Amino acid sequence: MTTVSTGLTPDPLYRRNLEQLRRQFPQPVSDPVHDAYVVFSLLRALNEVDALKSQTPLLGHSVEPNFVQALQGKIDDQGRTLEQVIPELVKHLEGMFLWGHPRSQLNVITHPSIAGIVGVLLASTFNPNLCSDESGRGVSAAEVRATAMAAELVGYDPAQATGTFTFGGTGCTLYGVKVGLEKAQPGTLQHGVRGETVILASKQSHYCVLNVAGWLGIGQNNVIRIATHLDNSVRIDELETAARDALRAGKRIAAIVATMGSTDAFGLDDLAAIYELRNRLVDEFQLPYKPHIHADSVIGWAWSVFNDYDFVRNELGFRGRTVRALAAAHRRIHSLHLADSLGIDFHKTGYAPYISSLVLFRDQADLQFIQRDREAMPYLFQSGQHHPAMYTLETSRSGTGPMAALANLLLFGKSGLRTLLGHVVEMAEVLREGLEAHPNLTVLNGDNVGPVTLFRVYPPGEDTFTVKDRERTEAAFQAQVVKYNQLNRRVFERVHAEALTGQGVVLSMTDCYRHTDHGTPIAALKSYVLSPFTDAEHMQSIIDHVLAARDAVLAEDKMSK
Ligand SMILES: *Cc1c(COP(=O)(O)O)cnc(C)c1O
């Protein structure tokens, strides 16, 4: 007889393994010594990352991610110690941009606050699941609390509004359009989409609208993309024409997506005009539904903190140009409450870590359009009173997003967000002022009122007073547009390479800020300021580096001729 079948082996291997593994988890009952080990492990990781910091805007050296090596990944037979795992993880941060570095102006990627990180850490450690308050407990209430705060901030009636945290701005748009689809064509949850249904959005709208149309079965070809003004806001006259054409053709409008802060240029649609147009069309066509208006305000929402700022008193003391820009954004953003739903990315202009996105509905009754039957989910909702999974696309939902959002809303208050946003707009204004003052540099999004500046550099001889208009309108000038696109790309590459070694500023580049009247894409250098650490001298250094890079590129061309 062996002892295997009785299970009575004294001190079997697995028990010894288990003892080890139990130390790899935070202890479920108080054990201050072990808590110290948990915290020390976090410190150990942070400490190793700290060794990668320098004056450059990235961690360690600029290394390309090694995907060939990554593909060799295999799980080991024997696990490793935590002390061995941590450096393996930290290694993957090598070459990472430091979004908060004063000379990092790449994109709308934020530098998370300490409070936001603590929010994520707590939610990760205790792991609430927000599908229901059975498993989310107080963190479910934190989601409701952050939602109420955000609803009040954008001007919704918190007693009537509702919302849910979801997977990014794309998820927000998905929710908005899905509710709109159901309003326009009741029963799509059961029967699928029948007949032609369209989404109206501007040409500057985020590509997530196309994605959502594809995934919802509306079809990307049924997204009607409306031309924009030079300030990147949708042309209301063209929107009206497109809406009328669709309705006359018997199509249904699943949603009108208003872009409230476009990604590349901070374009802000005239939501009040869209709202008025929608209501007029409902009356005129005697529609049995109200076409849903979803505001893609994942970037612009934060400017709601200026809804009750006194721009005349300007107690925070912003410069004149900044006040003008903030007031101009406010003119559009204060209409946000007219949207039926809207998206908020706390992980963009709210300084929270990814993913922290909230879709808000002005009227909680809208949730009925996406609600499932309780019978469809037998294992859920045995107790508790708050069950978002009755209408969310997700089943499990993390508490990290709501906790990070709540942390920052509490930490900053309106005044803190005004200060942070006012500062990044002020930095953009400093850059624009510098660019405008130079004869070979042009700001493309001159009317822009946000933290992003798109600009182009030209050779010394070019007349920049007229070049912008010629590029946009003259057929004979289109070859020149392409040539200047190439010049700007090469300047970008040079500035970028220098910045990675610690000189100058990391910018980004867009291949198509917008098309000329002849369909040629206009490329642009892009500065997106979000870091609270950026100051005027960093903005000035952009101009110096761009001009030096241009001269180097032109000199290279001369030599090769
Ligand atoms: C970033 C962005 C999105 C997508 O949001 P994610 O959070 O990245 O999913 C949608 N719309 C606009 C205008 C954006 O800038």
mmCIF file of C-alpha atoms in Angstrom, residues 11-25 27 31 34 37:
data_model
loop_
_atom_site.group_PDB
_atom_site.id
_atom_site.type_symbol
_atom_site.label_atom_id
_atom_site.label_comp_id
_atom_site.label_asym_id
_atom_site.label_seq_id
_atom_site.Cartn_x
_atom_site.Cartn_y
_atom_site.Cartn_z
ATOM 1 C CA ASP A 11 4.103 17.471 4.868
ATOM 2 C CA PRO A 12 3.520 16.902 1.151
ATOM 3 C CA LEU A 13 5.326 19.141 -1.337
ATOM 4 C CA TYR A 14 2.255 21.039 -2.316
ATOM 5 C CA ARG A 15 1.666 22.063 1.312
ATOM 6 C CA ARG A 16 5.168 23.464 1.520
ATOM 7 C CA ASN A 17 4.586 25.273 -1.808
ATOM 8 C CA LEU A 18 1.321 26.600 -0.513
ATOM 9 C CA GLU A 19 2.971 28.007 2.610
ATOM 10 C CA GLN A 20 5.342 29.913 0.324
ATOM 11 C CA LEU A 21 2.568 31.085 -1.947
ATOM 12 C CA ARG A 22 0.454 32.344 0.909
ATOM 13 C CA ARG A 23 3.203 34.876 1.622
ATOM 14 C CA GLN A 24 2.738 36.146 -1.928
ATOM 15 C CA PHE A 25 -0.656 37.621 -1.122
ATOM 16 C CA GLN A 27 -2.667 38.844 4.396
ATOM 17 C CA ASP A 31 -0.275 41.127 10.054
ATOM 18 C CA HIS A 34 3.695 41.242 6.402
ATOM 19 C CA TYR A 37 6.639 43.488 3.218
#
